[in-house]
mmCIF file of C-alpha atoms in Angstrom:
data_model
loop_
_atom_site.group_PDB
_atom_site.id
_atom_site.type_symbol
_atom_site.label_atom_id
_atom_site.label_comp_id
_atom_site.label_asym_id
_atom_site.label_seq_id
_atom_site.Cartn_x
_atom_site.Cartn_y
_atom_site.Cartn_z
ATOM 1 C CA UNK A 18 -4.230 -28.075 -14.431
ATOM 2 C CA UNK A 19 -3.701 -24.486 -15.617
ATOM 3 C CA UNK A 20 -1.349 -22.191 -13.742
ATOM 4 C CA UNK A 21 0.190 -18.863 -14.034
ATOM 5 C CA UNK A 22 4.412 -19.327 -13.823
ATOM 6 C CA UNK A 23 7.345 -17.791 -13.621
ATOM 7 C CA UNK A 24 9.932 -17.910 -16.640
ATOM 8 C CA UNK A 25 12.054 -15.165 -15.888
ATOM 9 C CA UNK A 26 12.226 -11.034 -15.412
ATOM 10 C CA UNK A 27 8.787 -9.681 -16.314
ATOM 11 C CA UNK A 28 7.591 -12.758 -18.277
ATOM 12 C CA UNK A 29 5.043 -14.899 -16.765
ATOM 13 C CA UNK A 30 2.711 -17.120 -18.084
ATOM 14 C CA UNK A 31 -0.233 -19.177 -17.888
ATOM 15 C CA UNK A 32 0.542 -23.325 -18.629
ATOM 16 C CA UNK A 33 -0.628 -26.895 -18.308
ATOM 17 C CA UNK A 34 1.117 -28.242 -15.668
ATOM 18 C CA UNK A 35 0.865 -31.558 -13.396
ATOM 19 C CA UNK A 36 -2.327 -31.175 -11.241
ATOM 20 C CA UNK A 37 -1.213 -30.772 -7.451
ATOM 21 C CA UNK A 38 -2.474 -33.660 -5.370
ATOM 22 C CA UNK A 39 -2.044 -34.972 -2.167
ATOM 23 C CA UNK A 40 1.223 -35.686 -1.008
ATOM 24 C CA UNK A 41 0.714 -36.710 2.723
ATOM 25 C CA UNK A 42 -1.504 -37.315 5.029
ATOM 26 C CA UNK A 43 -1.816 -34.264 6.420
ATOM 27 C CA UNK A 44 -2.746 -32.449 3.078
ATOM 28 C CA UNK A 45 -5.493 -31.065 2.053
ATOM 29 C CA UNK A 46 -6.349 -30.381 -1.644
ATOM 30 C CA UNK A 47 -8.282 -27.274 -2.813
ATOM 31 C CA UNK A 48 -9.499 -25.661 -5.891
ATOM 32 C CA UNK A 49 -8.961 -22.566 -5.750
ATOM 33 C CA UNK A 50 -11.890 -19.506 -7.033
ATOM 34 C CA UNK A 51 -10.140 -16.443 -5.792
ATOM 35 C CA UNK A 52 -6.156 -15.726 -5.632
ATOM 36 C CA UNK A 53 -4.635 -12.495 -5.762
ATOM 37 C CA UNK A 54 -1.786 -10.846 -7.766
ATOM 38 C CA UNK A 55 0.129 -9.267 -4.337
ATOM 39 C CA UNK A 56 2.976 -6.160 -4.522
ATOM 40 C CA UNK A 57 5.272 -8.955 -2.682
ATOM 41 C CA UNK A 58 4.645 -10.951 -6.218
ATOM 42 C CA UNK A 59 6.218 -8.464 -7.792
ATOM 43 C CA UNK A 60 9.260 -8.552 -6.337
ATOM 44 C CA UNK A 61 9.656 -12.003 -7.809
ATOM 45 C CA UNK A 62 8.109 -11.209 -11.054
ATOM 46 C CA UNK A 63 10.496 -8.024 -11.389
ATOM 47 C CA UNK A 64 14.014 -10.428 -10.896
ATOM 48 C CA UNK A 65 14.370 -8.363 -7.946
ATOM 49 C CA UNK A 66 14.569 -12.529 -5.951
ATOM 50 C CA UNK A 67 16.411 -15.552 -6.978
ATOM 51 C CA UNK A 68 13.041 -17.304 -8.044
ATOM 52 C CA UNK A 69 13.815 -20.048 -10.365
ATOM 53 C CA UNK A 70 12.138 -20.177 -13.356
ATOM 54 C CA UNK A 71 9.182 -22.898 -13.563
ATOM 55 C CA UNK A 72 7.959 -21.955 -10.206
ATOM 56 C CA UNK A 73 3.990 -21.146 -10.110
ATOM 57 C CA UNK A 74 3.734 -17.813 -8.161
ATOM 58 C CA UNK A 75 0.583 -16.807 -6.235
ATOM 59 C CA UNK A 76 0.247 -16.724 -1.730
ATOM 60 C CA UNK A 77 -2.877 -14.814 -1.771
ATOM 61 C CA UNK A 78 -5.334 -18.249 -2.136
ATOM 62 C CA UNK A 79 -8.873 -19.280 -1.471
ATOM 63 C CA UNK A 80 -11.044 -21.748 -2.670
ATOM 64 C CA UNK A 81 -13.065 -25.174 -1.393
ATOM 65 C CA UNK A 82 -11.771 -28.252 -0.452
ATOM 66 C CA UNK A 83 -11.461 -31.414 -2.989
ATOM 67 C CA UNK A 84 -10.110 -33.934 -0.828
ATOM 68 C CA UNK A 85 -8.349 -34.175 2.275
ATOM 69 C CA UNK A 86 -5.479 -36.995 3.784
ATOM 70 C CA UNK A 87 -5.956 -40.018 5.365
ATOM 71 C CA UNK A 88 -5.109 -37.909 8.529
ATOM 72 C CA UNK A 89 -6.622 -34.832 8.218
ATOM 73 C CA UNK A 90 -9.369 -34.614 10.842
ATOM 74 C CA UNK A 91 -11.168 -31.090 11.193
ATOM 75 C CA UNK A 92 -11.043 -29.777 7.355
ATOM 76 C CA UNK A 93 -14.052 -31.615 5.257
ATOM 77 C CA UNK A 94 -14.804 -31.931 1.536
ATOM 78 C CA UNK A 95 -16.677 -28.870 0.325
ATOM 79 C CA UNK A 96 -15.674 -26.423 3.111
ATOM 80 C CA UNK A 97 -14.678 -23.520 1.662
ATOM 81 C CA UNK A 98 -11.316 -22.225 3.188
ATOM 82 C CA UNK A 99 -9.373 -18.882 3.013
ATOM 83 C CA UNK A 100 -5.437 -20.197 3.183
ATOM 84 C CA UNK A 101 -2.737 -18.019 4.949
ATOM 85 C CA UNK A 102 0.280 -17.282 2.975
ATOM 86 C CA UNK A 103 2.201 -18.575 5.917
ATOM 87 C CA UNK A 104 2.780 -22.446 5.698
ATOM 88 C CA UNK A 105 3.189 -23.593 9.115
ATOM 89 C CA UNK A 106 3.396 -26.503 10.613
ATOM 90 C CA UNK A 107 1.195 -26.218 13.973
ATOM 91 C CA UNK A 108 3.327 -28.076 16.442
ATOM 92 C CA UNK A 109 7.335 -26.520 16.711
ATOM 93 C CA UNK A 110 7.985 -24.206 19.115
ATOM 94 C CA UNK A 111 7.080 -21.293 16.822
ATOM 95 C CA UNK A 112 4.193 -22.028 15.814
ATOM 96 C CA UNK A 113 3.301 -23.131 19.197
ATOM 97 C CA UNK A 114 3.987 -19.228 20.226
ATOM 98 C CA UNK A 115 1.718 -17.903 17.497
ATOM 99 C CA UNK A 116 4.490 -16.983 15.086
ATOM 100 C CA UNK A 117 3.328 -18.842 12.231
ATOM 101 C CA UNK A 118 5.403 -16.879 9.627
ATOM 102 C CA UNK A 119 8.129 -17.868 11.626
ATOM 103 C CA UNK A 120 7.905 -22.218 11.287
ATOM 104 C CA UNK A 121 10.824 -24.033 12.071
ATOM 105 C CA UNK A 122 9.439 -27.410 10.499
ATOM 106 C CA UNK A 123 8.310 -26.723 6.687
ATOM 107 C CA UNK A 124 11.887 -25.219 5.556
ATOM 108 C CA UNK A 125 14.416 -26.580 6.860
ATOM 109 C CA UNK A 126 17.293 -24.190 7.554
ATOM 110 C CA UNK A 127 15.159 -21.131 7.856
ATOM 111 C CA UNK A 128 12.309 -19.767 9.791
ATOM 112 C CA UNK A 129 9.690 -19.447 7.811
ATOM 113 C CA UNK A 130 7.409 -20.973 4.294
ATOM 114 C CA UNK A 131 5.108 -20.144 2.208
ATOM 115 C CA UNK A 132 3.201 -20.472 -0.919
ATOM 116 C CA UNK A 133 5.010 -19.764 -3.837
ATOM 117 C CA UNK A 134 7.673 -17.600 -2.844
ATOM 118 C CA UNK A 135 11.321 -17.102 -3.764
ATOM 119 C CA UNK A 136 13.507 -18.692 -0.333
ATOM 120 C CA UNK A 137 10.263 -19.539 1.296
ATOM 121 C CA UNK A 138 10.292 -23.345 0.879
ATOM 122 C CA UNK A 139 9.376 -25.262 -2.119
ATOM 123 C CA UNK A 140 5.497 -24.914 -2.098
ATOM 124 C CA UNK A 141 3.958 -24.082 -5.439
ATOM 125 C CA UNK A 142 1.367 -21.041 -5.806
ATOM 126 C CA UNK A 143 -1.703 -20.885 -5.792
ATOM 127 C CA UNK A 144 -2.304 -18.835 -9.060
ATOM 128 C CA UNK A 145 -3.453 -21.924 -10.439
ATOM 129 C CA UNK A 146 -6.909 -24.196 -10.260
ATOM 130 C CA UNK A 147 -5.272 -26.140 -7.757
ATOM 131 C CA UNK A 148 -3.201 -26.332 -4.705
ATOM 132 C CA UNK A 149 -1.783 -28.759 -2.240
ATOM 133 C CA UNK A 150 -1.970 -27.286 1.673
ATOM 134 C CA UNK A 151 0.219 -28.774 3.849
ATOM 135 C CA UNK A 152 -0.903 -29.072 7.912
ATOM 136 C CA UNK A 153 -4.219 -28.742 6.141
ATOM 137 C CA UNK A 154 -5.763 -28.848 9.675
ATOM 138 C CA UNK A 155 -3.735 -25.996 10.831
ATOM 139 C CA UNK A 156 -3.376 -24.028 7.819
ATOM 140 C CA UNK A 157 -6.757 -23.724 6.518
ATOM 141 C CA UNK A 158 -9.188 -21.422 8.126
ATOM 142 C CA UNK A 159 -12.963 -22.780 7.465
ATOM 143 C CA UNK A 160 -15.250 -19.582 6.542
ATOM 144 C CA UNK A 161 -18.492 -18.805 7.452
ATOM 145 C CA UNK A 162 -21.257 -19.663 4.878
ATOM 146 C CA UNK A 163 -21.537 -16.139 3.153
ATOM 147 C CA UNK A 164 -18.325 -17.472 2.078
ATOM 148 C CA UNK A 165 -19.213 -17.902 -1.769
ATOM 149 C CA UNK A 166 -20.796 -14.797 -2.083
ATOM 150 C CA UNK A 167 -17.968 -12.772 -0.480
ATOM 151 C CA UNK A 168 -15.042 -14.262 -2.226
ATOM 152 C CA UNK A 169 -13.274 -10.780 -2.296
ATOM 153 C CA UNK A 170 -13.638 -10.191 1.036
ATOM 154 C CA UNK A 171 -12.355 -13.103 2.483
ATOM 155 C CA UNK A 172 -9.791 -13.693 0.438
ATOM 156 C CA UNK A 173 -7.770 -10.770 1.703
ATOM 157 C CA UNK A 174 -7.646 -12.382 4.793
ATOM 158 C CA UNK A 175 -4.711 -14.519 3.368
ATOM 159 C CA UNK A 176 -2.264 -12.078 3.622
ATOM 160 C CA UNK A 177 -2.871 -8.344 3.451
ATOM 161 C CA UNK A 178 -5.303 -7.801 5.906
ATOM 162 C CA UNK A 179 -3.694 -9.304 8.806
ATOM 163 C CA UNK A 180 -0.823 -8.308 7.398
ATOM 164 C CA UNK A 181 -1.581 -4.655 7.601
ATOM 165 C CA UNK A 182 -3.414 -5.453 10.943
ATOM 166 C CA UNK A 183 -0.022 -6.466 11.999
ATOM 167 C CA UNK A 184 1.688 -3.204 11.238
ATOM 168 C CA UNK A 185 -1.078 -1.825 13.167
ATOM 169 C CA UNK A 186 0.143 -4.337 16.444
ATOM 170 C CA UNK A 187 3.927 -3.446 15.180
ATOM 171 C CA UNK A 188 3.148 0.004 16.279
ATOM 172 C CA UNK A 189 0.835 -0.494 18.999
ATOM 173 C CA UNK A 190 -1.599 1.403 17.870
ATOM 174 C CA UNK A 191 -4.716 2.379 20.910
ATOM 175 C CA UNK A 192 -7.774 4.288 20.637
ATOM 176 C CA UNK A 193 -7.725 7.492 20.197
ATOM 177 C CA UNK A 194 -4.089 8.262 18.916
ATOM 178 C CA UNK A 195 -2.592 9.154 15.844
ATOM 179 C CA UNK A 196 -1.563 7.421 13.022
ATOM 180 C CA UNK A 197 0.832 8.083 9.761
ATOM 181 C CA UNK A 198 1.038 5.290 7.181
ATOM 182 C CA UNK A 199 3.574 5.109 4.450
ATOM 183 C CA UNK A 200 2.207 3.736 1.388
ATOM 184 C CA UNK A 201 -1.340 3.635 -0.091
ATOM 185 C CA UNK A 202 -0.813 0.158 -1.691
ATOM 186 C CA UNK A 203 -3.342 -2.815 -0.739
ATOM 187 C CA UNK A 204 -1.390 -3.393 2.807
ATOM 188 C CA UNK A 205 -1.142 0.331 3.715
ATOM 189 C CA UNK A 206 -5.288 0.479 2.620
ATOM 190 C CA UNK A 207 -5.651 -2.442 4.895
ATOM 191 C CA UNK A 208 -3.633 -0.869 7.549
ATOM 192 C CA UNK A 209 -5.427 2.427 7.533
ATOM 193 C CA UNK A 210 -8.787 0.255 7.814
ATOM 194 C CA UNK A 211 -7.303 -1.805 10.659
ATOM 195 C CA UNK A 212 -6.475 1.639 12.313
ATOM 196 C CA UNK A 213 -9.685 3.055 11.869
ATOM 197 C CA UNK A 214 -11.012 0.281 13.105
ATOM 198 C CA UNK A 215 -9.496 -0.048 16.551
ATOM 199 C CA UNK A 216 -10.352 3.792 17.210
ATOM 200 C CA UNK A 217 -7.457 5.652 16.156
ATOM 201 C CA UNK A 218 -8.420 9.624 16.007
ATOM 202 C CA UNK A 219 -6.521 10.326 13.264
ATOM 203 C CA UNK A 220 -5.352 8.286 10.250
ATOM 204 C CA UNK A 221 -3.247 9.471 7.855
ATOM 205 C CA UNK A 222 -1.623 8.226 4.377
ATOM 206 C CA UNK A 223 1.112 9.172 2.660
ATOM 207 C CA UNK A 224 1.952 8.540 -1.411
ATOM 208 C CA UNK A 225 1.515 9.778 -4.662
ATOM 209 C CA UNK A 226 -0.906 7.731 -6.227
ATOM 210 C CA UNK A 227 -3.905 9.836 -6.427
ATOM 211 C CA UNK A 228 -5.855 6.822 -7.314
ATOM 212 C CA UNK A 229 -4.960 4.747 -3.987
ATOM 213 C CA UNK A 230 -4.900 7.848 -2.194
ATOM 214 C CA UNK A 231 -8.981 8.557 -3.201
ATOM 215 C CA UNK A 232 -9.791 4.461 -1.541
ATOM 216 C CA UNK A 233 -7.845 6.168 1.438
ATOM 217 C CA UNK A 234 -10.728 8.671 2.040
ATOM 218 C CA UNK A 235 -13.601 5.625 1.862
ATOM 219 C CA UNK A 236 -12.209 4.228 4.926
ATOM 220 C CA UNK A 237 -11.787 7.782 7.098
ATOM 221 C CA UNK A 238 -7.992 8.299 6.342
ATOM 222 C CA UNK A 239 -6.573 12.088 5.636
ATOM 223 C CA UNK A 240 -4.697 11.432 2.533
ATOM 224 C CA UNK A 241 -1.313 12.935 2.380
ATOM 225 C CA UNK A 242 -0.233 13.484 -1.236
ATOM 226 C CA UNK A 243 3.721 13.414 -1.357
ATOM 227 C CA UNK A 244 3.941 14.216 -4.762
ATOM 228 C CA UNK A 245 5.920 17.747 -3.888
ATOM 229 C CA UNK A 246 8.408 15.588 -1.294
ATOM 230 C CA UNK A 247 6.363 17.769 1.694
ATOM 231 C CA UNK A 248 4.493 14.714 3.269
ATOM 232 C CA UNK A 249 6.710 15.049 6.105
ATOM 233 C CA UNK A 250 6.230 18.448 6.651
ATOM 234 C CA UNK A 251 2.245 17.631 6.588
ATOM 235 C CA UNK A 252 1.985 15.388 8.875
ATOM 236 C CA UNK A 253 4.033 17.373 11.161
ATOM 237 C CA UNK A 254 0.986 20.220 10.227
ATOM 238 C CA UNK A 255 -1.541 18.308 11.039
ATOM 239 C CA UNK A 256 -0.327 17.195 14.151
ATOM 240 C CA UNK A 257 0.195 20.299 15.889
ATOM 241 C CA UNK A 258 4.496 20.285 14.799
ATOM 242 C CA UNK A 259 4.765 16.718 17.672
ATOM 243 C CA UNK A 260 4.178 14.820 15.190
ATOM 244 C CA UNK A 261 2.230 10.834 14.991
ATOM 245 C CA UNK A 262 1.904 8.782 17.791
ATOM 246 C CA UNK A 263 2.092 5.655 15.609
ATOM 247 C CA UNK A 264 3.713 5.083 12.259
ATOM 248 C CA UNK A 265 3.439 2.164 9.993
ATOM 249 C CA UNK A 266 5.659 1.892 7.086
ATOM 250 C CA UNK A 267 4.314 -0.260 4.628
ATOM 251 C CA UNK A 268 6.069 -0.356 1.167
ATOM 252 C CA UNK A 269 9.294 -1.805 1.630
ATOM 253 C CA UNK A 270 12.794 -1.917 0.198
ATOM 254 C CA UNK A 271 11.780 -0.357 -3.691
ATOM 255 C CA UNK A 272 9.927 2.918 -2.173
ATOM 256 C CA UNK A 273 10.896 5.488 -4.620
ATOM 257 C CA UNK A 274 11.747 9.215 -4.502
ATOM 258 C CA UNK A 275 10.114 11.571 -6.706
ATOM 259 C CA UNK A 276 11.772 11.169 -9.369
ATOM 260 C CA UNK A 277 10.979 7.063 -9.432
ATOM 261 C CA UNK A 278 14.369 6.851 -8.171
ATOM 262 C CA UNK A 279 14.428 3.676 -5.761
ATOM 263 C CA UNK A 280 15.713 4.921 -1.962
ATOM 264 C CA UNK A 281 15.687 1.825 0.128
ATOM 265 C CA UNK A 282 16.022 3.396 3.307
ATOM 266 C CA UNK A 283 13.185 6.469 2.236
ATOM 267 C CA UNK A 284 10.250 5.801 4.078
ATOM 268 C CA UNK A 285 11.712 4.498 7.322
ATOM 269 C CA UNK A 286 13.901 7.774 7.680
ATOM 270 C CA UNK A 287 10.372 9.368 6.783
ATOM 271 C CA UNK A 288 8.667 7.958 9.553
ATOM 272 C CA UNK A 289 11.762 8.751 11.932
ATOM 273 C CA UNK A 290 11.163 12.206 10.934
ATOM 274 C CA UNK A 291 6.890 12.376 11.405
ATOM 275 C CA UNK A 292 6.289 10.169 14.593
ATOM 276 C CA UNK A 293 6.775 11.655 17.642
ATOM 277 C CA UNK A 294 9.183 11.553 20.179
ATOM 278 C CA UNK A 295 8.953 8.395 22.292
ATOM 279 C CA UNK A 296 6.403 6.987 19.029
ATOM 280 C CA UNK A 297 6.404 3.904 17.562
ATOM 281 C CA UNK A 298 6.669 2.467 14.289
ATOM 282 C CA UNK A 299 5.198 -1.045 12.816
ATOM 283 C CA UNK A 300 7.181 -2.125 9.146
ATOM 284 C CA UNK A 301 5.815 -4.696 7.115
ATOM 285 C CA UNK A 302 6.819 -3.939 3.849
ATOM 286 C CA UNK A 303 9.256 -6.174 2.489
ATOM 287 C CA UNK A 304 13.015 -5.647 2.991
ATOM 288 C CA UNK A 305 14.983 -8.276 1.903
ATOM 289 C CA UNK A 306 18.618 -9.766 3.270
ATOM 290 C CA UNK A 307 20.036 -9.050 -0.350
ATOM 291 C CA UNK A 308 18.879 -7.323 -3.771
ATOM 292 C CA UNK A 309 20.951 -8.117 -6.517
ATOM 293 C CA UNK A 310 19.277 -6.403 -8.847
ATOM 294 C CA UNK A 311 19.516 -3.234 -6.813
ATOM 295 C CA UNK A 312 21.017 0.120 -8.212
ATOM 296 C CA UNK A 313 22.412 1.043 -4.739
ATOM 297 C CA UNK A 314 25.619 -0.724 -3.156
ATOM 298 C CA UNK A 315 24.165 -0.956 -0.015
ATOM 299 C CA UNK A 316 20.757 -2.168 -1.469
ATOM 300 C CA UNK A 317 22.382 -5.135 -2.871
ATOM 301 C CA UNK A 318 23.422 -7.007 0.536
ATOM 302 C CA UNK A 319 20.318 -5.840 1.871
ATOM 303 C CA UNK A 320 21.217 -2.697 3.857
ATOM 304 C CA UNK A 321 20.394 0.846 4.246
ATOM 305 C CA UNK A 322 21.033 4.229 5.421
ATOM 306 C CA UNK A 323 18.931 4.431 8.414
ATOM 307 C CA UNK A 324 19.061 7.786 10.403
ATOM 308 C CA UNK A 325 19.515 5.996 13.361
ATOM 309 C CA UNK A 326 20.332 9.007 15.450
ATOM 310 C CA UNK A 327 17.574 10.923 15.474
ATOM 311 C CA UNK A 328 15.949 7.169 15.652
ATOM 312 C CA UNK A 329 17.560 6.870 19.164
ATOM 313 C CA UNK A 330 17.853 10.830 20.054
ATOM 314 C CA UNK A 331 13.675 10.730 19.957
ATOM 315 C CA UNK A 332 13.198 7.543 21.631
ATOM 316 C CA UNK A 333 11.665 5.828 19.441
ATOM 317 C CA UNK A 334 10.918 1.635 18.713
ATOM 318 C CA UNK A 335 10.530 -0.358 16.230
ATOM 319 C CA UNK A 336 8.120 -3.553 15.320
ATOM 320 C CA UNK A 337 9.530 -5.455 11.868
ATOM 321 C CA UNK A 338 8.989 -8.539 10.125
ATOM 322 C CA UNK A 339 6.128 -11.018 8.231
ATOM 323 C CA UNK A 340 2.678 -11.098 9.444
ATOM 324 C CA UNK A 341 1.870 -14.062 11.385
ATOM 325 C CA UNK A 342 -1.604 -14.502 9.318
ATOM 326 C CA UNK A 343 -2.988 -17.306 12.113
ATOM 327 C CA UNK A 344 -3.177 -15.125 15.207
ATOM 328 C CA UNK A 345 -5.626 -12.804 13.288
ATOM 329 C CA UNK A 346 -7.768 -14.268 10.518
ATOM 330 C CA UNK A 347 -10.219 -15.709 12.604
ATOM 331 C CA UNK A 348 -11.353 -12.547 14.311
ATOM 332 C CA UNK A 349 -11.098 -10.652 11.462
ATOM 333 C CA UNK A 350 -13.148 -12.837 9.540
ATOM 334 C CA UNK A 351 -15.809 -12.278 11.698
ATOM 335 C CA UNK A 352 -16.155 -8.865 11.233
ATOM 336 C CA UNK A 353 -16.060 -9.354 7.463
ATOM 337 C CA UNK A 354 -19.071 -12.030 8.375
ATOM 338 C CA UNK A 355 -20.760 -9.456 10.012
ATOM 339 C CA UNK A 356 -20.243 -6.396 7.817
ATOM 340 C CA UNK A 357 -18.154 -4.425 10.064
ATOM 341 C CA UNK A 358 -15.343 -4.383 7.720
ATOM 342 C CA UNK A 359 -15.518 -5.004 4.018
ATOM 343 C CA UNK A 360 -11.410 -4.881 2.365
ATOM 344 C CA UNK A 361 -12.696 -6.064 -0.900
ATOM 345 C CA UNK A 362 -13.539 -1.811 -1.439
ATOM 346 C CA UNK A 363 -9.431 -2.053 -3.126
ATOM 347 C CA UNK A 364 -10.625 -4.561 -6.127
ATOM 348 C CA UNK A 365 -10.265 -2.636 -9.520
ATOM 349 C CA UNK A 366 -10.408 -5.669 -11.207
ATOM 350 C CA UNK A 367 -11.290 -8.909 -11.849
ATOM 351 C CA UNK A 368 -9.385 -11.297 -14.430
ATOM 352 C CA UNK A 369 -9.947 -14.765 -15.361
ATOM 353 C CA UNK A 370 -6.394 -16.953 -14.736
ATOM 354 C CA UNK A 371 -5.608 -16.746 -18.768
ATOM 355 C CA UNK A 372 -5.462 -12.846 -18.504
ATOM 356 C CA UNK A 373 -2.949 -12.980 -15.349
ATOM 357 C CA UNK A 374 0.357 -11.628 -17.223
ATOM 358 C CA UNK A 375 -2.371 -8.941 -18.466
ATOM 359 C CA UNK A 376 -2.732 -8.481 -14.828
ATOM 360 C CA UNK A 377 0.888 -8.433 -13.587
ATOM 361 C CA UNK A 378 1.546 -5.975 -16.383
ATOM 362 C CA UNK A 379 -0.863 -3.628 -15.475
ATOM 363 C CA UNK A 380 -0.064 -3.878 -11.907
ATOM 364 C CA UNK A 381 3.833 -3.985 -11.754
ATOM 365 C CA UNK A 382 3.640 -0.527 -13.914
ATOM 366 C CA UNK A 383 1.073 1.132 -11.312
ATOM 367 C CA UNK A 384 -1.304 2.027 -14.131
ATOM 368 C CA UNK A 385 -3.457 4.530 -12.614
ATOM 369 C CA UNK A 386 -6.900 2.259 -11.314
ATOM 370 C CA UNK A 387 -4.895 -1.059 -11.391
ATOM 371 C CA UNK A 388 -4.802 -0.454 -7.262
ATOM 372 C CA UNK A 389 -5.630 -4.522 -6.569
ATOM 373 C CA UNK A 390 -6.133 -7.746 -8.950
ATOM 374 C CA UNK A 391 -8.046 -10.647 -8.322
ATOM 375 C CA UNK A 392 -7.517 -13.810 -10.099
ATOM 376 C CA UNK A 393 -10.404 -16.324 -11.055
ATOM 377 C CA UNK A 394 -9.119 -19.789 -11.855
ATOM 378 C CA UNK A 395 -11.980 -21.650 -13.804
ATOM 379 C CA UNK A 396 -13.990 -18.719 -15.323
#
């Protein structure tokens, strides 16, 4: 089979490889139509991980089922599945909770797996035309039969839309308040949609990418360009000087000053500074326990200036860590079934699986309209 891998820094490429095939019982194997180039990819394409070389990348995934174990017993051939970056097992005491991303069974030694990512198991990608799912019964979520047609759609539910649901939950966002996201990326666009869709009165985005910021407006978001270092200041306007009830932060450890200097600790002291007192703030983006490729000392172990003073002065929480996918992509699928929500609006483009480094190029260098890239093994 074809599949886009991992040689080193920057330098990815598409090769014949082994087709994947069932394992165990429990697998299911699926071809894969859609899979997504996602910014947590480009940590790992970047060196910023200690991804090994040969790895095939890809956790955004869906496609239809192939064939399924001798002991799978809810999945079927030809179902068409949307696959959660998470790979959990279904029956430890985590995933038992709900807290999927969390699995104490598929990586032994740490909390947590998933589809081709650095420290998150050994699981290959699913930038490729085909991909082994472990748990199959438990890790594949059977769509509904627009599925084919909206490929775009509910492929997103694999990772960033729950994901920036979750930042959403993080913060405990209710209807009616006030919202500040950090970052316009794909996860901070889905978490502005998931915030307009529970109600919130006032959504608001901060970056500096004018073209992200513009898909901000199509979903009812105030757009907060921070290209002058004042986004603080205007969300503090346009609150009345209190300030957001909710903030989400949702770009991670390589957020970036204005002079594309990387501050780790940047927008997390931002949102200190433009939720209220007594607020609450949901992070998703990725941190990281170390960095070595990091230009800051502190960056490197995977630590951080945090103005945890004013943090504890204003009495404020904090919600961290990965989304677990399962305990929301069957509800939100149904309102992508039923046109209440459509998150495909962030494609820009569409690339067959040869043109992936094209992709990752374009993408990893924020080229203005590259804002999200689907993949199309077989095209």
């Amino acid at each position: 089979m074809k599949a886009l891998v991992y040689n080193g820094p920057c330098d990815v490429s598409v090769k014949n490889v082994p087709d994947a095939k069932i394992e165990r019982s429990t697998d299911v194997l699926v071809k894969i139509t859609t899979t997504n180039i996602c910014g947590s990819d480009l940590h790992m394409y970047e060196g910023r991980t200690d991804m090994p070389p040969g790895r095939i990348l890809g956790h955004e995934n869906l496609g239809v089922v192939l064939e399924v174990g001798p002991a799978v017993d809810r999945i079927k051939i030809g179902d068409w599945v949307a696959l959660p970056f998470n790979v959990g097992c279904g029956f430890c005491e985590n995933c038992e909770r709900g807290l999927s991303a969390y699995c104490l069974t598929t990586n032994p030694g740490m909390a947590g797996a998933a589809f081709g990512f650095a420290d998150m198991g050994p699981y290959a990608g699913g930038q490729a035309e085909l991909l082994r799912v472990p748990y199959g019964d438990y890790n594949c979520l059977v769509l509904p039969r627009d599925a084919e047609a909206k490929q775009n759609d509910y492929v997103m539910l694999s990772d960033i839309f729950p994901t920036g649901y979750h930042a959403t939950e993080l913060a405990g966002v209710k209807p009616g308040e006030s919202v500040v996201i950090y970052g316009a990326g794909p996860v901070g666009l889905m978490a502005a949609l998931s915030a307009v869709t529970k109600g919130a009165s006032q959504v608001m985005i901060v970056d500096t990418q004018q073209d992200r910021l513009a898909l901000a407006e199509k979903v009812g978001a105030i757009p907060i360009d921070n290209t002058e270092g004042d986004g603080v200041e205007q969300v503090m306007e346009l609150t009345g000087g209190k300030g957001a009830d909710r903030g989400c932060e949702c770009v991670g450890y390589q957020c970036c000053n204005l002079h594309r200097e990387e501050v780790p600790g940047l927008t997390m002291n931002n949102l200190v500074a433009s939720v209220k007192f007594t607020g609450r703030i949901g992070c998703v983006g990725v941190f990281v326990p170390q960095d070595p490729g990091s230009e800051d000392k502190l960056g490197r172990v995977g630590k951080m200036p945090f103005d945890f003073g004013m943090f504890w002065f204003k009495g404020q929480s904090l919600g961290t860590g990965q989304c677990n996918v399962k305990a929301y992509n069957r509800f939100l699928s149904k309102l992508i079934e039923k046109d209440k929500v459509n998150p495909a609006f962030i494609v820009s483009h569409e690339l067959p699986l040869e043109q992936a480094p094209e992709g990752y190029d374009n993408f990893d260098k924020r080229n203005e309209g590259w804002t999200k890239v689907v993949l199309k093994p077989g095209r």
